[in-house]
Amino acid sequence: MTRKLKIGTLTIGGRAPVRVESMLKERLSSAPEDMEKCRAQCERLLCEGCELARVAFPASELEKPLKWLIDHTSLPLMADIHFDPDLALAAMRAGCASIRINPGNMPLHKLTEVIDTAKGGGVVIRIGANGGSLAGRHIEQAKGDSAAALFLAVKEQADLLSNHGFNDIILSAKSSSVPDTVRANGLLSREYPDLPSHIGITEAGPGDGGVVKGASGIAVLLSQGIGNTLRVSLTDEPEREVRVGYAILRSLELRQRGTNLISCPTCGRRRADVMKLVKLVEPLISGLPDGTTVAVMGCEVNGPKEAAHARYGIAGTPVGAVLFKDGAMVGSYDFDDLPSVLAEFFGH
Ligand code: SF4
C-alpha cells in the first residue's frame, strides 16, 4: 500500500479508491467568458464523478483567474506547469492544492523555493515524464530501451524531491505505447512502493481506438496493483474521459459508480432488436443507484437466465419483451407498449 496524500479533501493512495481524473480542455484566461467556460466544464466533470482535474497554467497572469476558478468550483484542481518554477509558486499563491511540475528542468535554488512553499502549504506535487519528451541522456543511459528511459526520467525527478525531504509526490510515467507504459510503471512501483502513482496512456487518440488503448494499459496496471489515480486521455470531451475511467473501474469491479448495463451481442437466435431495446432502456437507467445491474437480452434461450440474475432484466420475445425484477418475472409486453412500460419499470 502506498502512502496516503490529501489534495484538499480528496485522498489519493493508502486505502482510498482509485481516483478518476481528467483535464480541462477549455483555456483558462483572464477573459470573463473563458473563466466561466472553465467553471462550467468543472461542473460538468463533477456531475460525471471527476475527482481531480488538471488545468494548464502556462502564464503568471493566470494567477487571478486560477484563484477565481478555485473559489468557484468544488472540483479539486491541479495546476499543470512544465518548466517555470515561478509559475509553480504563482499557482500555489492562487491556492492550488496540487501542482504538476518537472523538477529536472528547474534551477536548484528555485526548486528549493517551490518545495519549501509546497511543504508549508500542504501541496501535493505530481512529477513524471512522457515518452515523447525524454531527454537524450536517459535514452542513452537506458541503451535505447524506451520504457527503462521513461523510468529513469521519473526516478531522477523523484530522487530530486525526496533528497529535499519532500515525499508528498504522485509519480507518473506515460507513453503512447501500452507495453512501454506498463513496463515503466512496473519498474517505478518496485523502486518506490510507497509513492502513489497516476496512470494512463498518453495521446491515446480518438474514438474506439483511444478508448481501447487507454483501457488496455490502465487495466493491466490496475490488475498488477499499480495506480492510485487514472486519466483516460482521449481526443474527445473530458466528460467522456471520466465516463470511460469509471467503466474501466466497474469492469474490474474496483468501483461501482454508474449502472452496469449488460446486453447480449445478438445472434441468429435473437427474437428482438436488442439495439432498439438498449436505446429505449439507456436514458431510463442513468438515475439508478450505483452498481445496479440491468440486463437486456435478445431471446428466450439464454435471455431469461441472464436477465433473471440482474436487478432489472429484459429478454426479447418475437413481439416485444419479458421483464424481470430481482429474478421474478414481471410480465410479457408488446413492443409498442414498451416505452411506457419500461418508464414505469425503472420508476419514472
Ligand atoms: S441472448 Fe439469445 S440472441 Fe442474445 S446472443 Fe444469446 S442466444 Fe443470441
XYZ file of C-alpha atoms and ligand atoms in Angstrom:
356
model
C 0.000 0.000 0.000
C 1.277 3.476 -0.839
C 1.293 6.473 1.465
C -1.924 8.479 1.619
C -1.917 12.006 0.199
C -4.519 14.735 0.502
C -5.403 17.252 -2.176
C -7.860 19.458 -0.294
C -10.406 16.930 0.973
C -9.545 14.331 -1.704
C -7.429 11.401 -0.554
C -5.152 9.604 -3.019
C -3.238 6.417 -2.222
C -3.402 4.423 1.005
C -6.790 2.734 1.214
C -8.510 5.339 -0.976
C -10.332 4.058 -4.072
C -8.641 4.547 -7.435
C -9.444 8.148 -8.366
C -10.754 9.295 -11.727
C -9.189 12.402 -13.233
C -9.442 14.487 -16.345
C -8.018 17.741 -17.643
C -9.820 20.961 -18.522
C -9.901 21.420 -22.270
C -11.241 24.948 -22.018
C -8.445 27.526 -21.996
C -8.036 29.441 -18.735
C -7.561 33.144 -19.426
C -8.428 36.432 -17.741
C -11.387 36.929 -20.101
C -14.597 36.501 -18.048
C -16.188 34.304 -20.736
C -13.196 31.904 -20.681
C -13.255 31.762 -16.886
C -16.964 30.960 -16.989
C -16.374 28.227 -19.616
C -13.754 26.653 -17.345
C -16.097 26.814 -14.365
C -18.936 25.243 -16.386
C -16.613 22.460 -17.570
C -15.611 21.790 -13.945
C -19.305 21.467 -13.025
C -19.964 19.028 -15.894
C -16.933 16.990 -14.843
C -18.152 16.923 -11.239
C -21.532 15.605 -12.441
C -19.743 12.736 -14.183
C -17.852 11.924 -10.978
C -14.497 13.515 -11.848
C -12.425 13.795 -8.664
C -9.434 15.871 -9.809
C -8.831 17.951 -12.927
C -5.590 19.309 -14.245
C -5.657 22.800 -15.637
C -2.972 24.155 -17.954
C -1.184 27.055 -16.237
C 1.237 28.477 -18.785
C 1.473 32.149 -17.660
C 1.740 34.021 -14.361
C -1.073 36.404 -15.465
C -3.366 33.439 -14.879
C -2.865 33.568 -11.107
C -6.048 35.592 -10.562
C -8.223 33.545 -12.963
C -6.938 30.357 -11.295
C -7.794 31.723 -7.857
C -11.256 32.680 -9.146
C -11.755 29.184 -10.547
C -10.645 27.527 -7.290
C -13.119 29.765 -5.420
C -15.972 28.935 -7.818
C -15.792 25.154 -8.088
C -15.623 22.313 -5.613
C -13.668 20.171 -8.090
C -10.074 19.781 -6.819
C -7.619 21.226 -9.347
C -4.001 20.522 -10.210
C -2.076 23.313 -11.967
C -0.122 21.885 -14.872
C 3.289 23.549 -15.142
C 6.191 22.352 -17.202
C 9.390 24.309 -16.745
C 8.894 27.593 -14.959
C 9.267 27.475 -11.137
C 7.709 30.959 -10.862
C 4.501 29.518 -12.301
C 4.541 26.782 -9.665
C 4.859 29.484 -6.994
C 2.063 31.546 -8.590
C -0.273 28.521 -8.719
C 0.336 27.819 -5.031
C -0.239 31.507 -4.186
C -3.561 31.180 -6.011
C -4.473 28.424 -3.549
C -3.971 25.385 -5.766
C -3.620 22.286 -3.560
C -1.671 20.332 -6.159
C 0.760 21.116 -8.941
C 2.337 19.104 -11.695
C 5.930 20.066 -12.433
C 9.104 18.768 -13.992
C 11.666 19.463 -11.255
C 14.517 18.324 -13.516
C 14.035 21.483 -15.574
C 14.221 23.906 -12.653
C 17.321 25.654 -11.251
C 18.152 24.133 -7.864
C 17.627 27.298 -5.790
C 14.206 27.810 -7.396
C 13.243 24.173 -6.933
C 14.090 24.512 -3.236
C 11.732 27.513 -3.030
C 8.958 25.528 -4.773
C 9.436 22.577 -2.419
C 9.505 24.758 0.714
C 6.312 26.528 -0.400
C 4.618 23.181 -1.151
C 5.672 21.836 2.250
C 4.347 24.934 4.007
C 1.005 24.805 2.201
C 0.472 21.015 2.230
C 0.577 20.999 -1.578
C 0.918 17.674 -3.409
C 3.374 17.599 -6.314
C 2.894 15.326 -9.278
C 6.057 14.644 -11.211
C 6.684 12.496 -14.208
C 7.709 12.054 -17.784
C 6.109 11.325 -21.122
C 7.587 9.010 -23.722
C 7.513 11.796 -26.301
C 9.700 14.210 -24.354
C 12.504 12.048 -22.987
C 15.955 13.585 -22.694
C 18.728 12.071 -24.793
C 20.740 11.226 -21.654
C 18.008 8.963 -20.316
C 17.656 7.150 -23.650
C 21.446 6.690 -23.789
C 21.609 5.547 -20.176
C 18.860 3.013 -20.893
C 20.670 1.860 -24.059
C 17.686 2.775 -26.208
C 15.112 0.905 -24.086
C 12.297 3.481 -24.086
C 10.452 2.025 -21.058
C 13.653 1.984 -18.994
C 14.398 5.550 -20.157
C 10.944 6.643 -19.005
C 11.601 5.031 -15.626
C 14.983 6.763 -15.324
C 13.474 10.155 -16.180
C 10.854 9.831 -13.424
C 13.391 8.392 -10.972
C 15.645 11.416 -11.444
C 12.754 13.740 -10.553
C 11.540 11.635 -7.619
C 15.044 11.474 -6.137
C 15.455 15.236 -6.507
C 12.339 15.829 -4.409
C 12.968 13.145 -1.808
C 16.561 14.368 -1.372
C 14.929 17.664 -0.370
C 12.851 15.748 2.191
C 9.655 16.070 0.132
C 7.558 12.935 -0.258
C 4.013 14.160 -0.965
C 4.588 13.026 -4.515
C 2.460 11.386 -7.184
C 4.519 9.608 -9.836
C 3.541 9.468 -13.472
C 5.174 7.662 -16.399
C 3.168 7.768 -19.603
C 3.774 6.865 -23.190
C 1.517 6.339 -26.172
C 2.865 2.770 -26.167
C 0.931 0.467 -23.838
C 3.823 -2.016 -23.288
C 6.289 0.810 -22.531
C 3.895 2.458 -20.088
C 3.202 -0.840 -18.322
C 6.896 -1.705 -18.028
C 7.969 1.774 -16.875
C 5.266 1.810 -14.190
C 6.251 -1.693 -13.052
C 9.837 -0.510 -12.561
C 8.653 2.588 -10.694
C 6.367 0.687 -8.337
C 9.223 -1.641 -7.417
C 11.574 1.306 -6.826
C 9.034 3.461 -4.942
C 6.439 1.101 -3.437
C 5.233 3.786 -1.019
C 4.598 6.560 -3.566
C 1.143 6.820 -5.197
C 1.034 6.814 -8.983
C -1.110 8.406 -11.655
C -1.633 6.089 -14.614
C -2.840 6.393 -18.189
C -1.793 6.105 -21.788
C -0.892 9.470 -23.244
C -2.023 10.641 -26.682
C -4.206 7.538 -26.944
C -6.181 9.145 -29.768
C -9.875 9.451 -30.658
C -12.860 7.093 -30.673
C -12.813 3.337 -30.104
C -9.045 3.072 -30.695
C -8.299 5.636 -27.988
C -10.679 4.032 -25.507
C -9.216 0.559 -26.121
C -5.632 1.780 -25.849
C -6.293 3.660 -22.615
C -8.371 0.840 -21.137
C -5.811 -1.860 -22.022
C -2.902 -0.068 -20.367
C -4.865 1.059 -17.321
C -6.474 -2.362 -16.782
C -3.149 -4.212 -16.995
C -1.587 -1.845 -14.458
C -4.539 -1.920 -12.068
C -4.636 -5.712 -12.217
C -0.994 -5.646 -11.056
C -1.987 -3.413 -8.151
C -0.367 -0.327 -9.732
C -2.182 3.004 -9.974
C -3.940 5.215 -7.431
C -5.435 7.736 -9.810
C -6.109 7.489 -13.538
C -6.892 9.520 -16.594
C -8.152 8.113 -19.868
C -6.612 10.647 -22.285
C -8.895 10.969 -25.300
C -9.186 13.332 -28.229
C -12.732 13.944 -27.029
C -14.737 15.778 -24.393
C -13.214 15.419 -20.897
C -16.577 14.141 -19.615
C -16.103 11.068 -21.820
C -12.664 10.506 -20.271
C -14.337 10.322 -16.870
C -17.159 8.017 -18.052
C -14.628 5.638 -19.616
C -12.489 5.794 -16.459
C -15.417 4.645 -14.350
C -16.364 1.996 -16.921
C -12.845 0.536 -16.565
C -13.110 0.527 -12.770
C -16.594 -1.061 -12.960
C -15.327 -3.766 -15.326
C -12.512 -4.605 -12.909
C -15.017 -4.481 -10.023
C -12.910 -1.850 -8.274
C -15.584 0.862 -8.127
C -19.310 0.792 -8.764
C -20.193 4.295 -9.921
C -22.843 4.194 -12.635
C -25.188 1.479 -13.869
C -23.829 -1.872 -15.009
C -25.655 -2.404 -18.325
C -25.283 -5.925 -19.680
C -26.617 -6.548 -23.168
C -26.119 -9.510 -25.452
C -24.276 -9.105 -28.751
C -27.268 -10.793 -30.503
C -27.039 -13.677 -32.943
C -29.260 -15.586 -35.356
C -31.485 -16.706 -32.422
C -32.477 -13.193 -31.499
C -36.197 -12.552 -31.076
C -35.907 -8.822 -30.623
C -33.888 -5.914 -31.907
C -31.523 -5.566 -28.929
C -30.030 -2.330 -30.197
C -33.522 -0.809 -30.293
C -34.265 -2.147 -26.804
C -30.964 -0.763 -25.468
C -31.791 2.648 -26.957
C -35.113 2.578 -25.122
C -33.523 1.473 -21.855
C -30.362 3.617 -21.701
C -31.976 7.006 -21.000
C -34.138 5.458 -18.282
C -31.380 3.952 -16.134
C -28.926 6.793 -15.533
C -30.531 7.696 -12.194
C -30.454 4.162 -10.739
C -28.275 3.569 -7.667
C -24.572 2.970 -8.412
C -23.753 -0.628 -9.264
C -27.310 -1.602 -10.303
C -27.209 -4.320 -12.971
C -29.594 -4.084 -15.915
C -29.565 -6.904 -18.487
C -31.025 -6.643 -21.986
C -31.027 -9.977 -23.813
C -32.130 -10.832 -27.319
C -34.042 -14.092 -26.919
C -35.754 -16.568 -24.624
C -32.895 -19.116 -24.956
C -30.243 -17.524 -22.740
C -32.083 -14.302 -22.111
C -34.305 -15.143 -19.131
C -31.480 -16.803 -17.185
C -29.133 -13.863 -17.662
C -31.893 -11.307 -17.184
C -33.079 -13.041 -14.035
C -29.670 -12.536 -12.360
C -29.851 -8.793 -12.813
C -31.789 -6.359 -10.656
C -33.693 -5.431 -13.820
C -33.882 -7.889 -16.727
C -35.369 -7.573 -20.195
C -35.458 -10.573 -22.556
C -36.660 -10.200 -26.135
C -39.657 -12.154 -27.483
C -40.964 -12.234 -31.071
C -43.497 -9.498 -30.219
C -41.757 -7.467 -27.507
C -40.043 -8.375 -24.240
C -40.409 -10.187 -20.928
C -39.413 -8.115 -17.905
C -37.824 -9.459 -14.715
C -37.113 -7.759 -11.417
C -34.835 -9.378 -8.819
C -35.221 -12.717 -10.590
C -39.017 -12.703 -10.701
C -40.947 -12.314 -13.935
C -42.954 -9.121 -14.001
C -44.815 -9.685 -17.275
C -44.632 -10.024 -21.044
C -45.295 -6.931 -23.148
C -45.746 -5.941 -26.798
C -43.036 -3.781 -28.319
C -45.439 -0.859 -28.862
C -46.199 -0.750 -25.135
C -42.557 -0.959 -24.051
C -41.708 2.788 -23.895
C -44.356 3.443 -21.241
C -43.963 0.041 -19.526
C -40.192 0.481 -19.253
C -40.513 4.031 -17.932
C -42.721 2.705 -15.119
C -40.460 -0.347 -14.637
C -37.481 1.941 -13.931
C -39.513 4.184 -11.638
C -40.121 7.188 -13.906
S -29.179 -13.996 -25.634
Fe -30.089 -15.054 -27.413
S -29.925 -13.561 -29.064
Fe -28.533 -12.858 -27.497
S -26.578 -13.729 -28.110
Fe -27.503 -15.145 -26.627
S -28.599 -16.654 -27.894
Fe -28.150 -14.870 -29.230
